[in-house]
Coordinates of C-alpha atoms and ligand atoms in Angstrom, one line a residue:
M1 CA -0.1 -0.2 -0.2
K2 CA 1.2 3.6 -0.8
Y3 CA 0.5 6.3 1.5
I4 CA 0.0 10.2 0.8
F5 CA 0.2 12.2 3.9
V6 CA -1.7 15.4 3.5
T7 CA -0.6 18.3 6.0
G8 CA -1.8 21.7 6.2
G9 CA -0.2 25.0 6.6
V10 CA -0.9 28.8 7.3
I11 CA -4.5 28.5 8.3
S12 CA -7.1 25.9 8.9
G13 CA -10.2 25.6 7.0
L14 CA -8.4 25.7 3.4
G15 CA -10.3 22.6 2.2
K16 CA -7.3 20.2 2.4
G17 CA -9.9 17.4 2.9
T18 CA -11.8 18.3 -0.3
T19 CA -8.5 18.8 -2.6
A20 CA -7.2 15.4 -1.0
A21 CA -10.5 13.6 -1.7
A22 CA -10.6 15.1 -5.4
L23 CA -7.2 13.8 -5.8
G24 CA -8.2 10.4 -4.7
R25 CA -11.0 10.6 -7.1
L26 CA -8.3 10.7 -9.9
F27 CA -6.8 7.3 -8.6
V28 CA -10.1 5.8 -8.6
A29 CA -10.6 7.0 -12.1
R30 CA -7.4 4.9 -12.9
G31 CA -8.9 1.8 -11.4
L32 CA -6.9 2.2 -8.4
K33 CA -8.7 1.3 -4.8
V34 CA -8.2 4.2 -2.6
T35 CA -9.2 4.7 1.0
A36 CA -8.6 7.7 3.5
V37 CA -8.0 8.4 7.2
K38 CA -8.7 11.8 8.7
I39 CA -6.7 12.5 12.0
D40 CA -8.4 15.2 14.1
P41 CA -5.9 16.3 17.0
Y42 CA -8.3 17.3 19.4
L43 CA -9.1 15.5 22.7
N44 CA -12.6 14.5 22.1
I45 CA -13.0 10.7 21.4
D46 CA -15.1 11.4 18.4
A47 CA -17.1 14.3 17.0
G48 CA -20.3 13.1 18.5
T49 CA -20.1 15.4 21.4
M50 CA -19.1 18.3 19.5
N51 CA -21.2 21.3 18.7
P52 CA -22.1 21.6 14.9
F53 CA -22.0 25.3 15.3
E54 CA -18.2 25.1 16.3
H55 CA -17.3 22.0 14.3
G56 CA -19.7 21.6 11.4
E57 CA -22.0 18.6 10.8
V58 CA -21.3 15.3 12.8
F59 CA -21.1 12.8 10.0
V60 CA -22.3 9.3 10.8
M61 CA -20.7 5.9 9.3
D62 CA -22.5 2.6 8.5
D63 CA -20.9 1.2 11.7
G64 CA -22.4 4.1 13.9
G65 CA -19.0 6.2 14.1
E66 CA -19.8 9.7 14.7
V67 CA -16.9 11.4 12.9
D68 CA -15.6 14.6 11.3
L69 CA -17.3 15.9 8.3
D70 CA -14.3 15.3 6.1
L71 CA -15.0 11.6 6.2
G72 CA -18.3 12.4 4.4
T73 CA -16.3 14.2 1.7
Y74 CA -14.0 11.1 1.3
E75 CA -17.0 8.7 1.2
R76 CA -18.6 11.0 -1.6
F77 CA -15.5 11.6 -3.8
L78 CA -14.1 8.0 -3.5
D79 CA -17.3 6.2 -3.5
V80 CA -16.5 4.0 -0.5
S81 CA -18.1 3.2 2.7
L82 CA -15.5 3.8 5.7
S83 CA -15.6 2.9 9.2
K84 CA -15.0 4.7 12.6
E85 CA -11.4 3.5 12.6
H86 CA -10.9 6.0 9.7
N87 CA -11.4 9.0 11.9
I88 CA -8.3 9.0 14.7
T89 CA -8.2 11.6 17.4
T90 CA -5.8 12.3 20.1
G91 CA -8.7 11.1 22.6
K92 CA -8.8 7.6 20.9
I93 CA -4.8 7.5 21.0
Y94 CA -4.5 8.5 24.7
Q95 CA -7.5 6.2 25.6
S96 CA -5.8 3.1 24.0
V97 CA -2.3 4.1 25.6
I98 CA -3.8 4.8 29.0
D99 CA -5.8 1.5 29.0
K100 CA -2.8 -0.3 27.8
E101 CA -0.7 1.4 30.7
R102 CA -3.3 0.2 33.1
G103 CA -3.5 -3.2 31.7
G104 CA 0.2 -3.7 32.4
V105 CA 1.3 -3.9 28.7
Y106 CA 4.1 -1.5 29.1
L107 CA 5.0 -2.7 32.7
G108 CA 8.2 -1.4 33.9
K109 CA 8.4 1.3 31.2
T110 CA 8.1 4.9 31.5
V111 CA 5.2 5.8 29.1
Q112 CA 6.1 8.6 26.9
I113 CA 4.9 10.6 23.8
I114 CA 7.8 9.0 21.9
P115 CA 7.6 5.9 21.3
H116 CA 4.3 5.0 23.0
V117 CA 2.0 7.6 21.7
T118 CA 3.6 7.7 18.4
N119 CA 3.5 3.8 18.1
E120 CA -0.2 3.9 19.0
I121 CA -0.8 6.5 16.2
K122 CA 1.1 4.4 13.6
R123 CA -0.8 1.2 14.7
K124 CA -4.0 3.0 14.5
I125 CA -3.3 4.3 10.9
V126 CA -2.1 0.8 9.6
T127 CA -5.1 -0.9 11.2
A128 CA -7.5 1.6 9.6
V129 CA -6.4 1.2 6.2
E130 CA -4.9 -2.3 6.1
S131 CA -8.0 -4.2 5.8
S132 CA -9.5 -2.0 2.9
G133 CA -7.2 -3.6 0.5
A134 CA -6.6 -0.4 -1.0
D135 CA -3.5 0.5 -3.3
V136 CA -3.4 4.1 -2.1
A137 CA -4.3 5.4 1.4
I138 CA -4.7 9.1 1.7
I139 CA -3.9 10.1 5.5
E140 CA -5.0 13.5 6.2
L141 CA -3.7 15.5 9.3
G142 CA -6.1 18.1 10.5
G143 CA -5.1 21.1 12.0
T144 CA -2.1 23.2 10.8
V145 CA 1.6 22.4 11.0
G146 CA 3.0 24.2 14.1
D147 CA -0.1 23.4 16.3
I148 CA 1.1 21.9 19.5
E149 CA -1.8 19.2 19.4
S150 CA -0.5 18.0 15.9
M151 CA 3.1 17.3 17.0
P152 CA 2.8 13.7 17.9
F153 CA 0.9 13.0 14.5
L154 CA 3.5 14.8 12.4
E155 CA 6.4 12.9 14.3
S156 CA 4.5 9.7 13.5
V157 CA 4.2 10.1 10.0
R158 CA 7.5 11.2 9.8
Q159 CA 8.6 8.0 11.3
M160 CA 6.1 6.1 9.2
S161 CA 7.9 7.6 6.0
M162 CA 11.3 6.8 7.3
E163 CA 10.3 3.3 7.8
M164 CA 8.9 3.2 4.4
G165 CA 12.2 3.8 2.6
G166 CA 13.7 7.0 4.1
R167 CA 14.0 10.3 2.2
N168 CA 16.2 9.6 -0.8
G169 CA 15.5 5.9 -1.4
H170 CA 12.6 4.1 -2.8
R171 CA 9.3 5.5 -1.3
D172 CA 6.3 4.1 -0.6
C173 CA 4.8 7.4 0.5
L174 CA 4.8 11.0 -0.1
F175 CA 3.8 14.0 1.5
M176 CA 1.4 16.7 0.3
H177 CA 1.1 20.2 1.9
T178 CA -1.7 22.4 1.5
T179 CA -1.2 26.2 2.2
L180 CA -2.7 29.5 1.6
V181 CA -1.4 32.0 -1.3
P182 CA -3.3 35.0 -0.2
E183 CA -3.8 38.1 -2.4
V184 CA -3.0 41.6 -1.3
G185 CA -3.2 45.1 -2.5
S186 CA -5.5 46.6 -5.1
V187 CA -4.0 44.6 -8.0
G188 CA -4.2 41.3 -6.0
E189 CA -0.6 40.3 -5.8
Q190 CA -0.2 36.6 -4.9
K191 CA 2.2 36.3 -1.7
T192 CA 4.3 33.2 -1.2
K193 CA 5.8 34.1 2.1
P194 CA 3.0 32.2 4.2
T195 CA 4.0 29.0 2.3
Q196 CA 7.5 29.6 2.8
H197 CA 7.0 29.9 6.3
S198 CA 4.7 26.7 6.8
V199 CA 7.1 24.7 4.5
R200 CA 10.1 25.6 6.9
E201 CA 8.1 24.5 9.8
L202 CA 7.3 21.5 8.4
R203 CA 11.0 20.7 7.2
A204 CA 12.1 21.7 10.6
I205 CA 10.3 18.6 12.0
G206 CA 11.9 16.4 9.4
I207 CA 9.1 16.2 6.8
D208 CA 9.9 17.6 3.2
P209 CA 6.8 18.1 1.1
D210 CA 6.7 16.5 -2.1
I211 CA 3.9 18.4 -3.4
I212 CA 2.5 21.8 -2.5
I213 CA -1.3 22.5 -2.9
A214 CA -1.5 26.4 -3.3
R215 CA -5.0 27.4 -2.2
A216 CA -5.8 30.7 -3.6
E217 CA -8.7 32.9 -4.6
R218 CA -7.5 32.7 -8.2
D219 CA -5.3 30.5 -10.2
I220 CA -1.7 30.4 -9.3
E221 CA 0.4 32.4 -12.0
Q222 CA 3.4 30.6 -13.4
D223 CA 6.1 32.8 -11.8
I224 CA 4.4 32.2 -8.4
K225 CA 4.7 28.6 -8.9
K226 CA 8.3 28.9 -9.7
K227 CA 8.8 31.1 -6.7
I228 CA 7.2 28.6 -4.4
S229 CA 9.3 25.8 -6.3
L230 CA 12.3 27.5 -5.6
F231 CA 11.7 28.5 -1.9
C232 CA 10.2 25.3 -0.8
N233 CA 12.6 22.7 -2.7
V234 CA 9.9 21.2 -4.6
P235 CA 10.0 20.9 -8.5
V236 CA 7.6 23.3 -10.3
D237 CA 5.4 20.6 -11.6
A238 CA 4.7 19.7 -7.9
V239 CA 3.4 23.0 -7.2
I240 CA -0.5 22.7 -8.0
S241 CA -2.7 25.7 -8.1
A242 CA -6.0 25.2 -6.3
P243 CA -8.1 28.3 -6.6
N244 CA -11.8 28.7 -5.4
L245 CA -14.0 26.9 -8.0
P246 CA -17.6 27.4 -8.3
S247 CA -18.2 23.7 -7.5
I248 CA -16.1 21.3 -5.6
Y249 CA -17.1 18.6 -8.0
G250 CA -15.0 20.3 -10.7
L251 CA -11.9 19.8 -8.6
P252 CA -10.8 16.4 -10.0
M253 CA -10.8 17.7 -13.6
W254 CA -9.0 21.0 -12.3
L255 CA -6.2 18.8 -10.6
E256 CA -6.0 16.4 -13.6
E257 CA -5.1 19.3 -15.8
Q258 CA -2.2 20.1 -13.9
H259 CA -0.9 16.1 -14.0
V260 CA -0.8 16.0 -10.3
A261 CA -2.0 12.3 -10.2
D262 CA 0.7 11.3 -12.7
Y263 CA 3.3 13.1 -10.9
I264 CA 2.2 11.1 -7.7
L265 CA 2.0 7.9 -9.5
R266 CA 5.5 8.0 -11.0
K267 CA 7.0 9.1 -7.6
L268 CA 5.4 6.1 -5.9
G269 CA 6.3 3.7 -8.7
L270 CA 2.6 3.0 -9.5
P271 CA 1.7 2.5 -13.2
L272 CA 0.5 5.6 -15.1
G273 CA -3.0 5.3 -16.8
K274 CA -5.5 7.4 -18.4
P275 CA -8.3 8.3 -16.1
E276 CA -12.0 7.4 -16.8
L277 CA -13.7 10.7 -15.8
S278 CA -16.4 10.8 -18.2
K279 CA -19.2 9.9 -15.6
W280 CA -17.9 12.5 -13.2
E281 CA -17.6 14.9 -16.1
A282 CA -21.2 14.4 -17.0
F283 CA -22.4 14.6 -13.6
Y284 CA -20.5 18.0 -13.1
S285 CA -21.9 19.2 -16.4
R286 CA -25.4 18.6 -15.5
L287 CA -24.9 20.2 -12.3
E288 CA -23.5 23.3 -14.0
H289 CA -26.0 23.6 -16.7
P290 CA -29.4 23.5 -15.0
K291 CA -32.8 23.8 -16.7
Y292 CA -34.6 24.4 -13.6
F293 CA -34.3 26.5 -10.5
V294 CA -35.8 25.8 -7.0
D295 CA -35.3 27.3 -3.5
V296 CA -35.1 25.1 -0.6
A297 CA -35.4 26.5 2.8
I298 CA -33.4 24.5 5.4
V299 CA -34.8 25.4 8.9
G300 CA -32.3 24.8 11.5
K301 CA -30.6 26.5 14.5
Y302 CA -27.1 26.4 13.3
T303 CA -27.9 28.5 10.1
E304 CA -24.8 30.7 10.4
L305 CA -22.5 27.7 9.4
A306 CA -23.3 26.1 6.2
D307 CA -20.8 23.1 7.2
A308 CA -23.4 22.1 9.8
Y309 CA -25.8 20.9 7.3
I310 CA -23.1 19.9 4.7
S311 CA -24.4 16.3 3.8
H312 CA -27.8 17.8 3.0
I313 CA -26.2 20.4 0.7
E314 CA -24.3 18.0 -1.0
A315 CA -27.0 15.6 -1.6
F316 CA -29.0 18.5 -3.0
H317 CA -26.1 18.8 -5.5
H318 CA -26.3 15.2 -6.3
V319 CA -30.1 15.8 -6.9
G320 CA -29.6 18.7 -8.9
A321 CA -27.5 17.0 -11.4
E322 CA -29.8 14.2 -11.6
T323 CA -32.9 16.6 -12.2
E324 CA -30.8 19.2 -14.1
C325 CA -32.0 21.4 -11.4
R326 CA -30.0 24.3 -9.5
V327 CA -31.2 23.7 -5.8
N328 CA -30.4 27.0 -4.2
T329 CA -30.4 26.4 -0.3
K330 CA -31.7 29.1 1.8
F331 CA -31.2 28.6 5.6
I332 CA -33.9 29.7 7.9
E333 CA -33.3 30.2 11.6
S334 CA -36.2 28.4 13.5
E335 CA -36.3 30.7 16.2
D336 CA -37.2 33.4 13.5
I337 CA -40.3 31.5 12.3
E338 CA -41.2 31.6 16.2
L339 CA -41.2 35.3 15.9
K340 CA -42.4 36.0 12.5
G341 CA -44.4 33.1 11.6
A342 CA -43.9 30.3 9.0
E343 CA -45.6 31.6 6.1
K344 CA -43.8 34.9 6.1
L345 CA -40.3 33.2 6.1
L346 CA -41.2 29.9 4.1
S347 CA -43.7 31.3 1.4
A348 CA -41.1 32.3 -1.0
S349 CA -39.3 28.8 -1.2
D350 CA -40.3 25.9 -3.5
A351 CA -39.6 23.3 -0.6
I352 CA -38.8 23.0 2.9
L353 CA -36.2 20.7 4.8
V354 CA -36.2 20.3 8.5
P355 CA -32.9 18.6 9.2
G356 CA -31.9 16.5 12.4
G357 CA -31.1 18.5 15.7
F358 CA -31.2 18.3 19.3
G359 CA -32.2 20.3 22.2
S360 CA -35.4 22.6 22.5
R361 CA -34.1 25.8 21.1
G362 CA -36.2 26.8 17.9
I363 CA -38.2 23.7 18.2
E364 CA -41.6 25.5 17.9
G365 CA -40.4 27.0 14.7
K366 CA -39.5 23.7 13.2
I367 CA -43.0 22.2 14.1
G368 CA -44.5 25.5 12.7
A369 CA -42.5 24.9 9.3
A370 CA -43.8 21.2 9.2
G371 CA -47.5 22.4 9.9
Y372 CA -47.1 25.2 7.3
A373 CA -46.0 22.7 4.7
R374 CA -48.8 20.3 5.7
E375 CA -51.4 23.2 5.1
S376 CA -50.0 24.6 2.1
N377 CA -48.8 21.6 0.3
K378 CA -45.4 22.9 0.0
P379 CA -42.8 19.8 -0.5
Y380 CA -41.7 18.9 2.9
L381 CA -38.8 16.5 3.9
G382 CA -38.1 16.2 7.6
I383 CA -35.2 14.4 8.6
C384 CA -34.9 12.7 12.2
L385 CA -35.8 15.5 14.3
G386 CA -37.6 17.1 11.2
F387 CA -39.7 13.7 11.2
Q388 CA -40.5 14.1 14.9
C389 CA -41.5 17.6 14.2
A390 CA -44.0 16.5 11.6
V391 CA -45.5 13.8 13.7
I392 CA -45.8 16.4 16.6
D393 CA -47.5 18.9 14.3
Y394 CA -50.0 16.3 13.1
A395 CA -50.8 15.2 16.7
R396 CA -51.4 18.8 17.8
N397 CA -52.9 20.4 14.8
V398 CA -55.0 17.4 13.0
L399 CA -55.6 15.2 15.9
G400 CA -56.2 18.2 18.2
W401 CA -53.8 16.8 20.9
E402 CA -52.7 20.6 21.8
R403 CA -49.8 19.7 24.1
A404 CA -48.5 16.8 22.2
N405 CA -44.7 16.8 22.3
S406 CA -41.6 14.7 22.5
T407 CA -40.4 14.1 26.0
E408 CA -37.0 15.4 24.8
F409 CA -38.7 19.0 25.1
D410 CA -41.5 18.4 27.4
P411 CA -41.0 15.4 29.8
G412 CA -44.6 16.1 31.1
T413 CA -46.6 16.2 28.0
P414 CA -50.0 14.5 28.0
H415 CA -49.3 13.3 24.5
P416 CA -45.8 12.0 24.5
V417 CA -46.0 11.0 20.6
I418 CA -42.2 11.2 20.5
D419 CA -40.7 9.4 23.3
L420 CA -37.2 8.1 24.4
L421 CA -36.0 4.8 22.9
P422 CA -36.5 2.0 25.7
E423 CA -33.0 0.9 25.6
Q424 CA -32.1 4.5 26.3
R425 CA -33.7 5.0 29.6
S426 CA -30.6 3.7 31.4
V427 CA -28.2 5.4 29.3
S428 CA -26.4 8.3 31.1
E429 CA -23.2 8.8 29.1
K430 CA -23.4 10.8 26.3
G431 CA -20.7 10.0 23.8
G432 CA -21.6 7.3 21.1
T433 CA -24.6 6.2 23.2
M434 CA -27.3 7.0 20.7
R435 CA -29.1 4.5 18.2
L436 CA -26.3 4.8 15.6
G437 CA -25.2 3.7 12.1
A438 CA -26.9 1.5 9.5
H439 CA -30.1 -0.5 10.2
R440 CA -32.4 -2.0 7.9
V441 CA -35.7 -0.5 7.1
L442 CA -38.8 -2.1 5.6
L443 CA -40.7 0.0 3.3
E444 CA -44.5 -0.6 2.5
Q445 CA -45.2 -1.7 -0.9
G446 CA -46.7 1.0 -3.2
S447 CA -45.6 3.9 -1.0
K448 CA -43.8 6.9 -2.2
V449 CA -40.8 6.2 -0.5
A450 CA -40.6 2.5 -1.7
S451 CA -40.9 4.0 -5.4
L452 CA -38.2 6.3 -4.6
Y453 CA -35.9 3.6 -3.4
A454 CA -37.1 1.3 -5.9
S455 CA -37.2 -1.3 -3.1
T456 CA -38.9 -2.2 -0.2
E457 CA -35.8 -3.2 1.9
I458 CA -33.2 -0.6 2.6
S459 CA -30.2 0.2 4.9
E460 CA -29.8 3.8 6.2
R461 CA -27.9 5.5 9.0
H462 CA -29.3 6.8 12.1
R463 CA -28.4 8.9 15.0
H464 CA -31.4 9.5 17.5
R465 CA -32.3 8.7 21.1
Y466 CA -36.1 9.3 20.6
E467 CA -38.6 7.6 18.5
V468 CA -42.4 7.6 17.7
N469 CA -44.0 6.3 20.7
P470 CA -45.3 2.8 19.6
E471 CA -48.3 3.0 22.0
L472 CA -49.7 5.8 20.1
I473 CA -49.4 4.7 16.5
S474 CA -52.9 3.5 15.8
D475 CA -54.3 6.9 16.9
L476 CA -51.8 8.8 14.8
T477 CA -52.4 6.7 11.7
S478 CA -56.1 7.1 11.7
G479 CA -56.2 9.8 9.2
R480 CA -53.8 11.0 6.4
L481 CA -50.4 10.2 8.0
H482 CA -49.3 6.7 7.5
F483 CA -45.9 5.1 8.6
T484 CA -44.4 3.5 5.6
G485 CA -41.3 2.5 6.9
R486 CA -40.6 0.5 10.0
S487 CA -37.6 -1.2 11.4
E488 CA -37.3 -5.0 10.8
D489 CA -39.2 -6.0 14.0
G490 CA -41.9 -3.7 12.9
R491 CA -41.8 -1.7 16.3
R492 CA -40.0 1.5 15.3
M493 CA -41.5 4.0 12.9
E494 CA -39.0 4.9 10.3
V495 CA -41.0 6.8 7.6
A496 CA -43.9 8.8 7.7
E497 CA -45.7 10.2 4.7
L498 CA -49.1 12.2 4.1
Q499 CA -51.1 10.2 1.8
S500 CA -52.6 13.1 -0.2
G501 CA -50.6 16.0 -1.3
D502 CA -47.5 16.3 -3.5
Y503 CA -44.6 15.4 -1.1
F504 CA -44.7 15.3 2.5
V505 CA -42.1 12.9 3.9
G506 CA -40.2 12.3 7.1
S507 CA -37.7 9.8 8.0
Q508 CA -36.1 8.7 11.3
F509 CA -32.9 7.9 9.6
H510 CA -30.5 10.3 7.5
P511 CA -30.4 9.4 3.7
E512 CA -28.1 12.3 3.4
F513 CA -25.2 10.6 4.6
K514 CA -25.3 8.2 1.8
S515 CA -26.0 10.5 -1.0
R516 CA -23.5 10.3 -3.8
P517 CA -22.7 11.7 -7.1
G518 CA -24.8 9.7 -9.4
R519 CA -26.7 7.9 -6.6
P520 CA -28.6 10.9 -4.8
S521 CA -30.4 10.4 -1.7
P522 CA -34.0 9.0 -2.7
L523 CA -35.8 11.4 -0.1
H524 CA -34.0 14.6 -1.3
L525 CA -34.7 13.5 -4.8
G526 CA -38.4 13.1 -4.2
L527 CA -38.4 16.5 -2.5
I528 CA -36.7 18.4 -5.5
R529 CA -39.0 16.4 -8.1
A530 CA -42.1 17.6 -6.2
A531 CA -40.9 21.1 -6.0
I532 CA -39.9 21.2 -9.9
R533 CA -43.4 19.6 -10.7
Q534 CA -45.2 22.3 -8.7
K535 CA -43.1 25.2 -10.2
Y536 CA -42.8 23.9 -13.8
G537 CA -45.6 21.6 -14.2
S538 CA -45.3 18.2 -15.2
V539 CA -41.7 17.6 -16.2
Ligands
LIG1 N1 -33.3 14.7 19.1 C1 -33.7 13.9 18.4 C2 -33.4 12.3 18.8 O1 -32.5 12.2 19.6 C3 -33.4 13.7 17.0 C4 -31.9 13.5 16.7 C5 -31.6 13.8 15.3 O2 -32.2 14.6 14.5 N2 -30.2 13.4 14.9 O3 -34.2 11.4 18.7

């Protein structure tokens, strides 16, 4: 297996994960098997306990891992399903080292960062990628070079590169460093100094970058590439311009034009080959040349940060390419709906999505959004909490159970239509204790969702503690509301549909996590198709 270690310099948030994932696509397009690992140097065991407002969406894997959103980018670009081992954090490393120390594994030794922590890091990287059978493993180190927290990880990958043949000999690995080339002044001069500094910092810890990905507002000019090459000790062909593009899905083609994949393959001693990108290009071209335009209101509480809902936004891109539709997502703060009313804030949108969420802030606004969609026949998709809100609205405003609620928000409600999962009652720890990961769902023959999935048996990812109260199901389904998806044992309600109306669907699971270019989330697809039909007539 060949390793590509991806580091970042100057500032965080440069999109090094996206660039690395797009590069990975170029290897996939050459018939290679690619896997990826994301290293997050924070002390949390996983992203599950992190606030989406600070850190963006918590991505969920098939095996229930709650991980960094970059893993979602890798899954989408590489078209693979990864597991929780592919997200390594300082928390996980320290937990295993301390467990080993307590278990007497290091008996007699002083346990130190080098070699015990670094060995554990190396072991976890190798274990994560080994079973994948991949030809190429992309190992992305989160944070920026120079951060105190990143040090043990950089040291570990430095050791790995030495063990894989050293600096001058045959190499089974290489280093790709992502930096920022800012533009200053009225003429927008591109400045290389920050790149020089971050490469110097990297070299001081014994890592010589093989490739520099220069992130910039605009394409990097040739003389700037030459300057970076000269100061940073990499050939000019290995300085790659990565400007802001209209869509990240154009990135593989942009990188291919600079022959970066061939450069890497040659360095790693892998056979060169022509990439088969025609499907990806067709996907991108449909995305960029829409016939239809719809606005979707995403009603949430982290609306200032698009990253908090990134898998939904990507799912809408996938749907957009499928339907030749530009899906403009508009974030609506659910608390604003409480103040100003749903109609005022949502009537201009062609469809409504209420995504997952936790906690009571803004909940009435979300319930109001579901109610507005139900009454006005505006296409509605509720995911997880959005599904629960649709059930609460129905109970309150159709069945007349005025104080119906989820016990998450009103433990004393006389109509607990949403209640804690029985197995959650004794759970007190927060991390990794929800109902998580892929579970099978049985869809009712003839339902809207079964036709969207073209199947009555599906597997989708979950992340929740509450569910539709099984005791109230017969009351809830006496009218227009039907539960058309259930867990295998039939006890858990997984999908709700309103029988009349254009599209009113809720799911307890999160179809956005498995949405891919060429294979969009069926439920997002249904939402946008309904919005296009309403806006443009039958298409
Ligand atoms: N808070 C709800 C629950 O725990 C919904 C979770 C979610 O939307 N991911 O069931």
